[in-house]
Coordinates of C-alpha atoms in Angstrom, one line a residue:
Chain A
M584 CA 10.6 -11.6 3.9
S585 CA 8.2 -8.8 4.7
S586 CA 6.1 -6.9 2.2
N587 CA 5.0 -4.2 4.6
P588 CA 5.7 -0.7 3.4
L589 CA 9.0 0.6 4.9
P590 CA 8.5 2.8 7.9
T591 CA 10.5 6.0 7.4
G592 CA 13.6 5.3 9.4
V593 CA 12.0 4.5 12.7
T594 CA 11.6 0.8 13.0
P595 CA 13.0 -1.2 10.2
V596 CA 11.1 -4.3 9.0
K597 CA 13.4 -7.2 9.7
S598 CA 13.5 -10.1 7.3
T599 CA 13.2 -13.4 9.2
G600 CA 13.2 -17.1 8.3
L601 CA 16.3 -16.6 6.1
H602 CA 18.0 -19.9 7.1
V603 CA 17.3 -23.6 6.8
G604 CA 18.0 -25.9 9.8
E605 CA 19.9 -25.1 12.9
I606 CA 21.8 -21.9 13.1
A607 CA 25.6 -22.5 13.0
P608 CA 28.5 -21.0 11.0
G609 CA 27.9 -21.9 7.4
V610 CA 24.2 -22.5 7.8
K611 CA 22.2 -23.0 4.6
K612 CA 19.9 -20.1 3.5
V613 CA 16.5 -20.3 1.9
D614 CA 17.5 -18.2 -1.0
P615 CA 21.2 -17.3 -1.1
I616 CA 22.7 -14.8 -3.5
I617 CA 26.3 -15.7 -2.7
I618 CA 27.5 -19.2 -1.8
A619 CA 31.2 -19.4 -0.9
D620 CA 33.1 -22.7 -0.4
G621 CA 36.5 -23.2 1.1
V622 CA 37.7 -19.7 0.3
T623 CA 41.2 -19.0 1.7
R624 CA 43.6 -16.2 1.3
K625 CA 47.1 -16.1 2.7
F626 CA 49.5 -13.2 3.0
G627 CA 52.8 -14.9 3.5
G628 CA 52.4 -16.9 6.7
L629 CA 49.2 -15.1 7.8
T630 CA 45.9 -16.7 6.8
A631 CA 43.7 -13.6 6.3
V632 CA 40.6 -15.5 5.2
N633 CA 39.6 -19.1 5.7
V634 CA 35.9 -19.5 5.1
E635 CA 34.6 -23.0 4.9
H636 CA 31.1 -22.3 3.8
L637 CA 29.1 -19.1 3.7
E638 CA 25.8 -18.2 2.2
I639 CA 24.5 -14.6 2.0
P640 CA 20.7 -14.4 1.9
R641 CA 19.0 -12.6 -1.0
N642 CA 17.0 -9.4 -0.5
A643 CA 18.1 -9.0 3.1
I644 CA 20.6 -6.9 4.9
T645 CA 23.6 -8.9 6.1
A646 CA 26.2 -7.4 8.4
L647 CA 29.7 -8.7 8.5
I648 CA 31.3 -7.9 11.8
G649 CA 34.4 -8.8 13.6
P650 CA 37.6 -7.4 15.3
N651 CA 40.2 -5.5 13.3
G652 CA 42.2 -7.9 11.2
A653 CA 39.5 -10.5 11.1
G654 CA 39.6 -10.6 7.4
K655 CA 36.3 -8.8 6.6
T656 CA 37.7 -6.4 4.0
T657 CA 39.9 -9.2 2.5
L658 CA 36.8 -11.3 2.1
F659 CA 35.1 -8.3 0.5
N660 CA 38.0 -7.9 -1.9
L661 CA 37.9 -11.6 -2.8
L662 CA 34.1 -11.6 -3.4
T663 CA 34.3 -8.5 -5.6
G664 CA 37.3 -9.7 -7.6
F665 CA 39.7 -7.1 -6.3
D666 CA 41.8 -9.9 -4.9
K667 CA 42.3 -13.5 -5.8
P668 CA 41.9 -16.4 -3.3
D669 CA 44.5 -19.1 -2.9
T670 CA 41.8 -21.8 -2.8
G671 CA 38.1 -22.0 -3.0
S672 CA 35.2 -21.0 -5.2
W673 CA 32.0 -19.0 -4.8
T674 CA 28.9 -18.2 -6.9
F675 CA 27.1 -15.0 -7.2
D676 CA 23.5 -15.3 -8.3
G677 CA 24.2 -18.8 -9.5
K678 CA 27.2 -17.8 -11.6
N679 CA 30.6 -19.2 -10.8
M680 CA 32.8 -16.2 -9.9
K681 CA 36.2 -17.8 -9.9
G682 CA 38.6 -15.8 -12.0
V683 CA 36.0 -13.1 -12.7
A684 CA 37.7 -9.7 -12.9
A685 CA 36.5 -6.9 -10.6
Y686 CA 34.9 -4.9 -13.4
Q687 CA 33.0 -8.0 -14.7
A688 CA 31.7 -8.7 -11.2
A689 CA 30.4 -5.2 -11.1
K690 CA 28.8 -5.6 -14.4
L691 CA 27.0 -8.7 -13.2
G692 CA 25.3 -6.5 -10.6
Q693 CA 27.6 -6.6 -7.6
V694 CA 28.8 -3.2 -6.7
R695 CA 30.9 -2.2 -3.7
T696 CA 32.1 0.9 -1.9
F697 CA 35.4 1.3 -0.1
Q698 CA 36.4 1.7 3.5
L699 CA 38.5 4.7 2.5
T700 CA 36.0 6.6 0.3
K701 CA 36.9 6.7 -3.3
A702 CA 34.9 9.7 -4.6
L703 CA 36.7 10.9 -7.7
G704 CA 37.7 14.3 -6.4
L705 CA 38.5 16.1 -9.5
L706 CA 35.3 15.0 -11.3
T707 CA 32.2 16.9 -10.5
V708 CA 29.5 15.3 -8.5
M709 CA 27.3 14.8 -11.6
E710 CA 30.3 13.3 -13.5
N711 CA 30.8 10.9 -10.6
M712 CA 27.2 9.8 -10.8
K713 CA 27.1 9.4 -14.6
L714 CA 30.3 7.3 -14.4
G715 CA 28.2 4.8 -12.4
A716 CA 25.7 4.0 -15.1
K717 CA 26.1 0.8 -17.0
N718 CA 26.2 -0.1 -20.7
Q719 CA 27.0 3.4 -21.9
V720 CA 27.4 3.6 -25.7
G721 CA 29.5 6.7 -25.3
E722 CA 32.1 4.9 -23.2
R723 CA 33.1 2.8 -26.2
I724 CA 35.9 4.5 -28.1
F725 CA 34.5 4.9 -31.6
P726 CA 30.9 5.9 -30.8
S727 CA 32.3 8.3 -28.2
L728 CA 33.7 10.5 -31.0
F729 CA 30.1 11.2 -32.3
P730 CA 27.7 12.6 -29.7
G731 CA 24.8 11.5 -31.8
F732 CA 25.3 8.0 -30.5
W733 CA 25.3 8.8 -26.9
R734 CA 23.6 12.2 -26.3
K735 CA 20.2 10.6 -25.6
Q736 CA 21.5 8.0 -23.2
E737 CA 23.5 10.7 -21.4
A738 CA 20.3 12.8 -20.9
T739 CA 18.5 9.7 -19.5
N740 CA 21.4 9.0 -17.1
E741 CA 21.4 12.6 -16.0
V742 CA 17.8 12.5 -15.0
K743 CA 18.4 9.3 -13.1
A744 CA 21.4 10.7 -11.4
L745 CA 19.6 13.8 -10.4
D746 CA 16.8 11.7 -8.9
L747 CA 19.3 9.8 -6.8
L748 CA 21.2 12.9 -5.8
K749 CA 17.9 14.4 -4.6
K750 CA 17.4 11.3 -2.4
F751 CA 20.8 11.7 -1.0
K752 CA 20.4 15.5 -0.6
L753 CA 23.4 16.2 -2.9
D754 CA 21.4 17.7 -5.8
T755 CA 22.6 21.2 -4.9
K756 CA 26.2 20.1 -5.3
Q757 CA 26.0 18.5 -8.7
T758 CA 28.4 20.9 -10.4
D759 CA 30.9 21.0 -7.6
F760 CA 34.1 19.0 -7.7
A761 CA 33.6 15.9 -5.5
A762 CA 36.8 17.0 -3.7
S763 CA 34.9 19.9 -2.2
L764 CA 32.5 17.6 -0.4
S765 CA 32.8 16.7 3.3
G766 CA 33.8 13.2 4.2
G767 CA 30.3 12.2 5.0
Q768 CA 28.9 13.6 1.8
R769 CA 31.6 11.7 -0.1
K770 CA 30.3 8.5 1.5
L771 CA 26.8 9.4 0.3
L772 CA 28.1 10.2 -3.2
E773 CA 29.9 6.9 -3.4
M774 CA 26.8 5.0 -2.4
A775 CA 24.6 7.0 -4.8
R776 CA 27.1 6.4 -7.6
A777 CA 27.1 2.7 -6.9
L778 CA 23.3 2.7 -7.2
M779 CA 23.5 4.2 -10.7
S780 CA 24.2 0.7 -12.0
D781 CA 21.0 -0.8 -10.7
P782 CA 22.9 -3.4 -8.7
K783 CA 21.5 -6.7 -7.3
L784 CA 24.0 -6.8 -4.5
V785 CA 25.4 -3.7 -2.8
M786 CA 28.5 -4.3 -0.7
L787 CA 29.3 -1.4 1.7
D788 CA 32.7 -1.4 3.5
E789 CA 32.1 0.6 6.7
P790 CA 29.5 2.9 5.4
M791 CA 29.2 4.7 8.8
A792 CA 32.9 5.3 9.6
G793 CA 33.4 9.0 10.1
V794 CA 29.9 10.0 9.4
N795 CA 28.1 12.3 11.8
P796 CA 25.0 11.1 13.7
A797 CA 22.5 13.1 11.7
L798 CA 23.9 11.8 8.4
T799 CA 24.1 8.3 9.9
Q800 CA 20.3 8.4 10.3
S801 CA 19.7 9.2 6.7
L802 CA 22.3 6.7 5.5
L803 CA 20.5 4.0 7.5
E804 CA 17.3 4.9 5.8
H805 CA 19.0 4.7 2.4
I806 CA 20.3 1.2 3.2
L807 CA 16.9 0.1 4.4
N808 CA 15.4 1.5 1.2
L809 CA 17.7 -0.7 -0.9
K810 CA 16.2 -3.8 0.6
Q811 CA 12.7 -2.4 0.0
E812 CA 13.7 -1.9 -3.7
G813 CA 14.6 -5.6 -3.9
M814 CA 18.4 -5.3 -3.6
T815 CA 20.6 -7.3 -1.3
V816 CA 23.0 -5.5 1.1
L817 CA 26.1 -6.8 2.6
F818 CA 28.0 -4.4 4.8
V819 CA 31.0 -4.3 7.1
E820 CA 30.5 -2.2 10.2
H821 CA 31.8 -1.7 13.7
D822 CA 28.9 0.3 15.0
M823 CA 26.9 -2.4 16.9
H824 CA 23.8 -0.1 17.3
M825 CA 23.6 0.2 13.6
V826 CA 24.1 -3.6 13.1
R827 CA 21.4 -4.3 15.6
H828 CA 19.1 -1.7 14.1
I829 CA 19.1 -2.6 10.4
A830 CA 20.7 -6.0 9.9
D831 CA 18.5 -9.0 9.3
W832 CA 21.4 -11.4 9.5
V833 CA 24.9 -11.0 11.1
V834 CA 28.0 -12.9 10.1
V835 CA 30.9 -12.7 12.6
M836 CA 34.4 -13.2 11.6
A837 CA 37.5 -13.6 13.7
M838 CA 41.0 -14.7 12.6
G839 CA 39.8 -15.1 9.1
E840 CA 37.1 -17.6 10.0
V841 CA 33.3 -17.3 10.3
V842 CA 32.9 -17.9 14.0
A843 CA 29.2 -17.3 14.3
E844 CA 26.1 -16.1 12.3
G845 CA 22.5 -15.6 12.9
P846 CA 19.9 -12.9 13.5
P847 CA 21.5 -9.9 15.3
D848 CA 20.1 -10.3 18.8
E849 CA 21.0 -14.0 18.9
V850 CA 24.5 -13.4 17.6
M851 CA 25.2 -10.8 20.1
R852 CA 24.4 -13.1 23.0
N853 CA 26.7 -15.7 21.6
Q854 CA 29.7 -16.3 24.0
K855 CA 32.2 -16.8 21.1
V856 CA 31.2 -13.4 19.6
I857 CA 31.5 -11.7 23.0
D858 CA 34.9 -13.2 23.5
A859 CA 36.2 -12.5 20.0
Y860 CA 34.8 -9.1 19.4
L861 CA 32.3 -7.4 21.6
G862 CA 34.2 -7.9 24.8
S863 CA 32.7 -8.7 28.2
H864 CA 32.3 -5.0 29.2
Q865 CA 30.3 -3.9 26.1
D866 CA 27.5 -2.3 28.2
V867 CA 29.8 -0.5 30.6
D868 CA 29.9 3.3 30.3
L869 CA 33.6 4.1 30.2
G870 CA 32.9 7.7 31.3
V871 CA 31.5 6.4 34.6
V872 CA 34.4 4.0 35.1
T873 CA 37.0 6.6 34.6
G874 CA 35.1 9.0 36.9
R875 CA 34.7 11.7 34.2
V876 CA 31.0 11.2 34.1
K877 CA 28.8 10.9 37.2
G878 CA 26.7 7.8 37.1
K879 CA 25.7 4.6 38.8
M880 CA 28.6 2.1 39.2
D881 CA 26.9 -1.2 38.5
P882 CA 28.7 -4.4 39.6
E883 CA 30.1 -4.9 36.1
A884 CA 31.5 -1.4 36.0
K885 CA 33.1 -1.8 39.4
K886 CA 34.7 -5.0 38.3
M887 CA 36.1 -3.2 35.2
A888 CA 37.3 -0.3 37.3
E889 CA 39.2 -2.7 39.6
E890 CA 40.8 -4.4 36.6
V891 CA 41.9 -1.0 35.2
E892 CA 43.3 0.0 38.6
H893 CA 45.2 -3.3 38.8
L894 CA 46.7 -2.8 35.3
D895 CA 47.6 0.8 36.2
Q896 CA 49.6 -0.3 39.2
A897 CA 51.3 -2.9 37.2
I898 CA 52.4 -0.3 34.6
N899 CA 53.5 2.1 37.2
A900 CA 55.6 -0.6 38.9
S901 CA 57.3 -1.5 35.7
E902 CA 58.1 2.1 34.8
K903 CA 59.7 2.6 38.2
G904 CA 61.7 -0.6 37.6
D905 CA 63.0 0.9 34.3
N906 CA 64.2 4.1 36.0
Chain B
M1465 CA 73.5 43.1 -33.3
D1466 CA 71.1 42.3 -36.1
I1467 CA 67.9 42.7 -34.1
L1468 CA 65.6 42.5 -37.0
G1469 CA 67.2 39.4 -38.3
M1470 CA 67.0 37.8 -34.9
L1471 CA 63.3 38.6 -34.6
S1472 CA 62.6 37.2 -38.0
N1473 CA 64.5 34.1 -37.2
T1474 CA 62.6 33.6 -34.0
A1475 CA 59.2 34.3 -35.6
S1476 CA 59.8 31.7 -38.3
W1477 CA 59.7 29.0 -35.6
I1478 CA 56.1 29.7 -34.9
I1479 CA 55.1 27.5 -37.9
S1480 CA 58.2 25.4 -38.3
P1481 CA 57.7 21.7 -39.0
T1482 CA 59.6 21.0 -35.8
T1483 CA 57.1 23.1 -33.8
I1484 CA 54.2 21.3 -35.4
A1485 CA 55.8 17.9 -34.8
Y1486 CA 56.4 18.6 -31.2
A1487 CA 52.9 19.9 -30.8
I1488 CA 51.4 16.7 -32.2
A1489 CA 53.6 14.6 -29.9
A1490 CA 52.6 16.9 -27.0
V1491 CA 48.9 16.3 -27.8
G1492 CA 49.6 12.6 -27.6
L1493 CA 51.4 12.9 -24.3
S1494 CA 48.5 15.0 -22.9
V1495 CA 46.2 12.0 -23.6
H1496 CA 48.7 9.7 -21.8
F1497 CA 49.6 11.9 -18.9
G1498 CA 47.0 14.6 -18.6
Y1499 CA 43.9 12.6 -19.1
A1500 CA 44.8 9.0 -18.3
G1501 CA 47.5 9.6 -15.8
L1502 CA 50.0 7.4 -17.7
L1503 CA 53.6 8.4 -17.1
N1504 CA 54.9 7.7 -20.6
F1505 CA 58.6 8.7 -20.8
G1506 CA 59.0 7.0 -24.1
M1507 CA 57.6 9.5 -26.5
A1508 CA 60.9 9.6 -28.4
G1509 CA 60.4 5.9 -29.1
F1510 CA 56.9 6.4 -30.6
M1511 CA 58.3 9.3 -32.7
A1512 CA 61.2 7.1 -33.9
L1513 CA 58.7 4.4 -35.0
G1514 CA 56.7 6.9 -37.0
A1515 CA 59.8 8.4 -38.7
Y1516 CA 61.5 5.1 -39.4
G1517 CA 58.2 3.4 -40.4
Y1518 CA 57.7 6.2 -43.0
A1519 CA 61.2 6.3 -44.3
I1520 CA 61.8 2.5 -44.5
S1521 CA 58.5 1.8 -46.2
I1522 CA 59.5 4.3 -49.0
L1523 CA 63.2 3.5 -49.3
S1524 CA 63.3 -0.3 -48.8
F1525 CA 59.9 -1.3 -50.1
G1526 CA 59.1 1.5 -52.6
W1527 CA 55.7 2.2 -51.1
P1528 CA 53.9 5.5 -51.5
W1529 CA 54.2 8.2 -48.8
W1530 CA 50.7 7.6 -47.3
A1531 CA 51.4 3.9 -46.9
G1532 CA 54.6 4.9 -45.1
I1533 CA 52.5 7.0 -42.7
L1534 CA 50.2 4.0 -42.1
V1535 CA 53.1 1.7 -41.4
G1536 CA 54.4 4.2 -38.8
A1537 CA 51.0 4.4 -37.2
G1538 CA 50.7 0.6 -37.2
A1539 CA 54.2 0.2 -35.7
S1540 CA 53.3 2.5 -32.9
V1541 CA 50.1 0.6 -32.1
I1542 CA 52.1 -2.6 -31.8
F1543 CA 54.7 -0.9 -29.7
A1544 CA 51.9 0.5 -27.4
V1545 CA 50.3 -2.9 -27.0
L1546 CA 53.7 -4.6 -26.2
L1547 CA 54.5 -1.9 -23.7
G1548 CA 51.0 -1.9 -22.2
I1549 CA 50.4 -5.6 -21.6
P1550 CA 53.0 -6.1 -18.9
T1551 CA 53.0 -2.6 -17.4
L1552 CA 49.4 -1.2 -17.4
R1553 CA 48.4 -3.5 -14.6
L1554 CA 51.2 -2.1 -12.5
R1555 CA 51.5 1.2 -10.7
A1556 CA 52.1 4.3 -12.9
D1557 CA 55.8 4.6 -12.0
Y1558 CA 56.6 1.3 -13.5
L1559 CA 55.2 2.4 -16.8
A1560 CA 57.6 5.4 -16.6
I1561 CA 60.6 3.1 -16.1
V1562 CA 59.6 0.6 -18.8
T1563 CA 58.8 3.3 -21.4
I1564 CA 62.0 5.2 -21.0
A1565 CA 63.9 1.9 -21.3
A1566 CA 61.9 0.7 -24.3
A1567 CA 62.4 3.9 -26.2
E1568 CA 66.1 3.6 -25.7
I1569 CA 66.1 0.0 -26.8
L1570 CA 64.3 1.1 -30.0
R1571 CA 66.8 3.9 -30.7
L1572 CA 69.7 1.5 -30.2
L1573 CA 68.1 -1.1 -32.5
F1574 CA 67.8 1.6 -35.1
T1575 CA 71.4 2.6 -34.6
T1576 CA 72.9 -0.9 -34.6
M1577 CA 74.6 -2.3 -37.7
L1578 CA 72.5 -5.4 -37.5
F1579 CA 69.7 -3.8 -39.5
D1580 CA 71.9 -1.6 -41.5
E1581 CA 70.3 -2.7 -44.8
W1582 CA 67.0 -1.0 -43.8
T1583 CA 68.0 1.6 -41.1
N1584 CA 71.4 2.7 -42.5
S1585 CA 72.4 2.4 -38.8
A1586 CA 74.0 5.5 -37.2
D1587 CA 74.0 7.5 -40.5
G1588 CA 70.2 7.5 -40.6
L1589 CA 67.9 7.8 -43.6
G1590 CA 67.3 10.5 -46.2
G1591 CA 66.2 11.0 -49.8
Y1592 CA 62.7 9.7 -49.4
H1593 CA 60.9 12.9 -50.3
D1594 CA 59.9 12.3 -53.9
S1595 CA 56.6 10.5 -53.3
F1596 CA 55.4 13.1 -50.7
R1597 CA 56.5 16.0 -52.9
A1598 CA 54.8 14.5 -56.0
A1599 CA 51.5 14.7 -54.1
N1600 CA 52.0 18.4 -53.5
P1601 CA 49.0 20.4 -54.9
I1602 CA 50.7 23.8 -54.5
P1603 CA 52.2 25.2 -57.7
P1604 CA 55.9 26.0 -57.6
G1605 CA 56.8 29.4 -56.3
E1606 CA 57.5 31.5 -53.2
Y1607 CA 54.6 32.3 -50.9
G1608 CA 54.0 34.1 -47.7
F1609 CA 55.2 37.4 -46.1
G1610 CA 57.7 38.7 -43.6
P1611 CA 59.6 36.0 -41.8
W1612 CA 57.2 33.4 -43.3
M1613 CA 58.4 33.2 -46.9
Y1614 CA 58.6 29.6 -48.1
N1615 CA 58.6 27.7 -51.4
E1616 CA 55.8 25.2 -52.3
K1617 CA 57.7 22.2 -50.8
D1618 CA 58.1 23.9 -47.4
W1619 CA 54.5 25.0 -47.3
W1620 CA 53.3 21.5 -48.3
V1621 CA 55.1 20.1 -45.3
R1622 CA 53.7 22.7 -43.0
I1623 CA 50.1 22.5 -44.3
F1624 CA 50.2 18.7 -44.0
G1625 CA 51.6 19.0 -40.5
F1626 CA 48.8 21.4 -39.6
V1627 CA 46.2 19.1 -40.9
L1628 CA 47.5 16.2 -38.8
L1629 CA 47.7 18.5 -35.8
A1630 CA 44.2 19.7 -36.4
I1631 CA 42.9 16.1 -36.6
A1632 CA 44.8 15.2 -33.4
V1633 CA 43.3 18.1 -31.5
L1634 CA 39.8 17.4 -32.9
I1635 CA 40.1 13.8 -31.8
V1636 CA 41.3 14.7 -28.3
W1637 CA 38.5 17.3 -27.9
S1638 CA 35.8 14.9 -29.1
L1639 CA 37.1 12.1 -26.9
M1640 CA 37.5 14.1 -23.7
R1641 CA 34.0 15.6 -23.7
S1642 CA 32.5 12.2 -24.2
P1643 CA 31.7 9.6 -21.6
W1644 CA 34.8 7.7 -22.7
G1645 CA 36.9 10.7 -21.6
R1646 CA 35.0 10.8 -18.3
V1647 CA 36.0 7.2 -17.6
L1648 CA 39.6 8.0 -18.5
R1649 CA 39.7 11.0 -16.1
G1650 CA 38.1 8.7 -13.5
I1651 CA 40.9 6.3 -14.0
R1652 CA 43.4 9.1 -13.5
E1653 CA 41.9 9.8 -10.2
D1654 CA 41.4 6.3 -8.8
E1655 CA 41.3 3.3 -11.0
D1656 CA 39.9 0.9 -8.3
A1657 CA 36.9 3.1 -7.9
V1658 CA 36.3 3.0 -11.7
R1659 CA 36.9 -0.8 -11.7
A1660 CA 34.2 -1.1 -9.0
L1661 CA 31.8 0.6 -11.3
G1662 CA 32.2 -2.1 -13.9
K1663 CA 34.6 -0.4 -16.3
N1664 CA 37.5 -2.4 -17.9
V1665 CA 40.3 -0.2 -16.7
F1666 CA 43.0 -2.1 -18.5
A1667 CA 41.2 -1.7 -21.8
Y1668 CA 40.8 2.0 -21.3
K1669 CA 44.4 2.6 -20.4
M1670 CA 45.5 0.5 -23.4
Q1671 CA 43.2 2.5 -25.7
A1672 CA 44.7 5.8 -24.3
L1673 CA 48.2 4.5 -24.7
I1674 CA 47.6 3.5 -28.3
I1675 CA 45.9 6.8 -29.2
G1676 CA 48.7 8.9 -27.7
G1677 CA 51.3 6.6 -29.2
V1678 CA 49.8 7.0 -32.7
F1679 CA 49.9 10.8 -32.3
G1680 CA 53.6 10.3 -31.3
A1681 CA 54.2 8.4 -34.5
M1682 CA 52.5 11.1 -36.6
A1683 CA 54.7 13.6 -34.9
G1684 CA 57.7 11.5 -35.9
V1685 CA 56.5 11.5 -39.5
V1686 CA 56.1 15.3 -39.6
F1687 CA 59.5 15.6 -37.9
A1688 CA 61.0 13.5 -40.7
L1689 CA 59.0 15.0 -43.7
P1690 CA 61.2 18.0 -44.5
S1691 CA 64.6 16.6 -43.7
A1692 CA 66.1 13.2 -42.7
V1693 CA 65.7 10.5 -40.1
V1694 CA 68.7 10.6 -37.8
P1695 CA 68.8 8.1 -34.9
G1696 CA 70.5 10.7 -32.7
S1697 CA 67.3 12.8 -32.7
Y1698 CA 65.3 10.2 -30.8
V1699 CA 67.1 10.4 -27.5
T1700 CA 65.5 10.9 -24.1
S1701 CA 66.0 14.7 -24.2
L1702 CA 63.4 14.7 -27.0
T1703 CA 61.0 13.1 -24.6
F1704 CA 61.8 15.6 -21.9
F1705 CA 61.3 18.6 -24.3
I1706 CA 57.8 17.2 -25.0
W1707 CA 57.2 16.9 -21.3
T1708 CA 58.2 20.5 -20.8
I1709 CA 55.8 21.5 -23.6
V1710 CA 52.9 19.6 -22.1
L1711 CA 53.5 20.9 -18.6
L1712 CA 54.0 24.4 -19.9
G1713 CA 50.7 24.5 -21.8
G1714 CA 48.7 22.4 -19.4
A1715 CA 48.6 18.7 -19.4
A1716 CA 44.8 18.1 -19.2
T1717 CA 43.9 20.7 -21.8
V1718 CA 43.2 20.4 -25.5
F1719 CA 45.1 23.4 -26.8
G1720 CA 47.6 23.7 -24.1
P1721 CA 50.2 21.4 -25.7
V1722 CA 49.8 23.2 -29.1
V1723 CA 50.4 26.6 -27.5
G1724 CA 53.1 25.1 -25.3
S1725 CA 55.0 23.9 -28.3
V1726 CA 54.9 27.3 -30.0
I1727 CA 56.0 29.1 -26.8
F1728 CA 58.7 26.5 -26.2
W1729 CA 60.2 26.8 -29.7
V1730 CA 59.9 30.6 -29.9
I1731 CA 61.8 30.9 -26.6
M1732 CA 64.4 28.3 -27.7
A1733 CA 64.9 30.2 -31.0
A1734 CA 65.1 33.5 -29.3
L1735 CA 67.7 32.2 -26.8
D1736 CA 69.6 30.6 -29.7
N1737 CA 69.8 34.0 -31.3
I1738 CA 70.3 36.2 -28.3
I1739 CA 72.8 34.3 -26.2
P1740 CA 75.5 33.9 -28.9
A1741 CA 75.0 37.5 -29.9
L1742 CA 75.5 38.6 -26.3
A1743 CA 78.6 36.4 -26.1
D1744 CA 80.0 37.9 -29.3
A1745 CA 79.4 41.4 -28.0
G1746 CA 81.3 40.5 -24.9
I1747 CA 78.4 41.0 -22.5
L1748 CA 78.3 37.4 -21.5
P1749 CA 81.7 35.9 -20.4
I1750 CA 81.3 32.7 -22.4
T1751 CA 82.3 31.3 -25.8
N1752 CA 79.9 30.7 -28.7
I1753 CA 79.9 27.0 -28.1
Q1754 CA 79.0 27.4 -24.4
A1755 CA 76.2 29.8 -25.5
G1756 CA 74.6 27.1 -27.5
V1757 CA 74.4 24.8 -24.5
L1758 CA 73.2 27.5 -22.1
R1759 CA 69.7 27.4 -23.5
Y1760 CA 69.2 23.8 -22.5
I1761 CA 70.1 24.8 -19.0
F1762 CA 67.3 27.4 -19.2
V1763 CA 64.9 24.6 -20.3
G1764 CA 65.8 22.6 -17.2
V1765 CA 65.3 25.6 -14.9
A1766 CA 62.0 26.5 -16.6
L1767 CA 60.7 22.9 -16.2
M1768 CA 61.5 23.1 -12.5
L1769 CA 59.8 26.4 -12.1
I1770 CA 56.6 25.3 -13.9
V1771 CA 56.4 22.1 -11.9
I1772 CA 56.8 24.0 -8.6
Y1773 CA 54.8 27.2 -9.2
R1774 CA 52.3 26.4 -12.0
P1775 CA 51.8 22.6 -12.1
Q1776 CA 48.6 23.0 -14.1
G1777 CA 50.3 24.9 -16.9
I1778 CA 49.3 28.0 -18.7
F1779 CA 45.8 26.9 -19.7
G1780 CA 45.1 24.3 -17.0
N1781 CA 42.5 24.6 -14.3
K1782 CA 44.4 24.6 -11.0
K1783 CA 41.6 22.7 -9.4
E1784 CA 41.4 20.1 -12.1
L1785 CA 45.0 19.2 -12.7
T1786 CA 47.8 19.3 -10.4
F1787 CA 50.1 16.4 -10.7
V1788 CA 48.7 12.9 -10.8
K1789 CA 48.7 11.6 -7.3

């Protein structure tokens, strides 16, 4: 783990030496925050998650990647108590989490965001933020009747919320209903709200989906900052540039299983990962292949163009057959 | 047509015990539906528990009136917990189905001969007024002016009802400006998001169900105070009148249900006076009996119009409350 000050968004400081022994799916970590064993979840006949052993390193940024339907979000739901596994157990920060309800998991310092943003639209931005704070006296029913019990804490929370909102550039929106924010701003709000609880582990489900490039840059900085502040980040993401850029460790899932893990550059060279997820043509510019963009056709692009041509002909032939 | 008599008749409904009782129940329902997003269609059941709890405590056990009120409140708490345990974990629509069924079960249990000894089955209960009237601090006599001339007994019922209503409104106002109310409104929006922030959503929903339910029971007590407890009162249409009132006034507002109740009953009373008069005068081609039913048709139409054109009610903020998604 590096103790260098964080460069502002340019080159993130990667944490290295997170694992013990040879890198393989389920490798031991030096200091894991989550240890999962034999976690399975079936939906009818479909095994959505089947994780033999998985450890998430503490105070590092771990990316969870994999094709659609690989079980990433289901695993997220299981780890956060939003869903119950059929078998298996896991610990968070040394505590056995089996049967722990979602709200209790959050209280223990494990907060999450959702793939479909859940900003509470008809609450104001500030109310959203204050809702994130933990251990509020005023949230208990009897003290809530008497402002004397909670006014001071409320003021403290407001200062903290404003501070976070400034960081996320939402401070000018604090009295607006969250519903009036753009999709990207809602993602920011959801993340800021999660941070109100001073979590140990922040779990982000596709934080970049639907966020414009400029905002992506600031979101990346925020995520890197979390590590700097001593938190652990686990996120699901499809954007490989982002994964390569900020993740210290990458876990790849396919068909519910962990098929590979390791530091980003190593994982992305892994043949299994390429087959299951990245695809063999990941570096080919589709614009060039389709002829919409002028560019150099390298051998790989040519090969892909030929494949496409072949498929096209097959489709045309079958359509003629139908008529 | 006796227009002055009709006006006076209508105006008296502004502070009638029925209006006050419906207002208290509507405040309770606004906690359920407006703030917590709970689709409770069993308000009549909560009111029946309040009324029967009060009457049975006095008639069968000889307890004082205030103990009867406490029994009614306690019964509604138990009812809320029993309803909530199986349903609050499910989607909102299931709560609607279960509450409407549970309220009917309660009413039928009160009507059945099985508990005749305590409930007097279909005939209902009456004659439990002595204890409450003995506590009346108002000296005998006629008080008031214009359409609002009542004797000391009638005023005592109204004042007591107003006090209960004021307490209910004050509690709702205090709760909803607090962080507790913020959590509740968050749950109305998206309970998973609130859960992810470490709040015990089930406990909050249960608390809301209990608070609104106790208000419902108090409404039942006020409803029963001046007259009698008749099982036929606690039918589903009672629940729907309260829904109309809540939607009319504004579900997520503190005073909306109160004003909604006054408007509702004044309009009902006015129609009750005007339609038969019009029928008598031969302006409407209907009989007197048909005229009595016609106003309920108007209630149905009004409810539809509110839901379609002004879902936030009279006092509601259009932005803040449309119907719970």
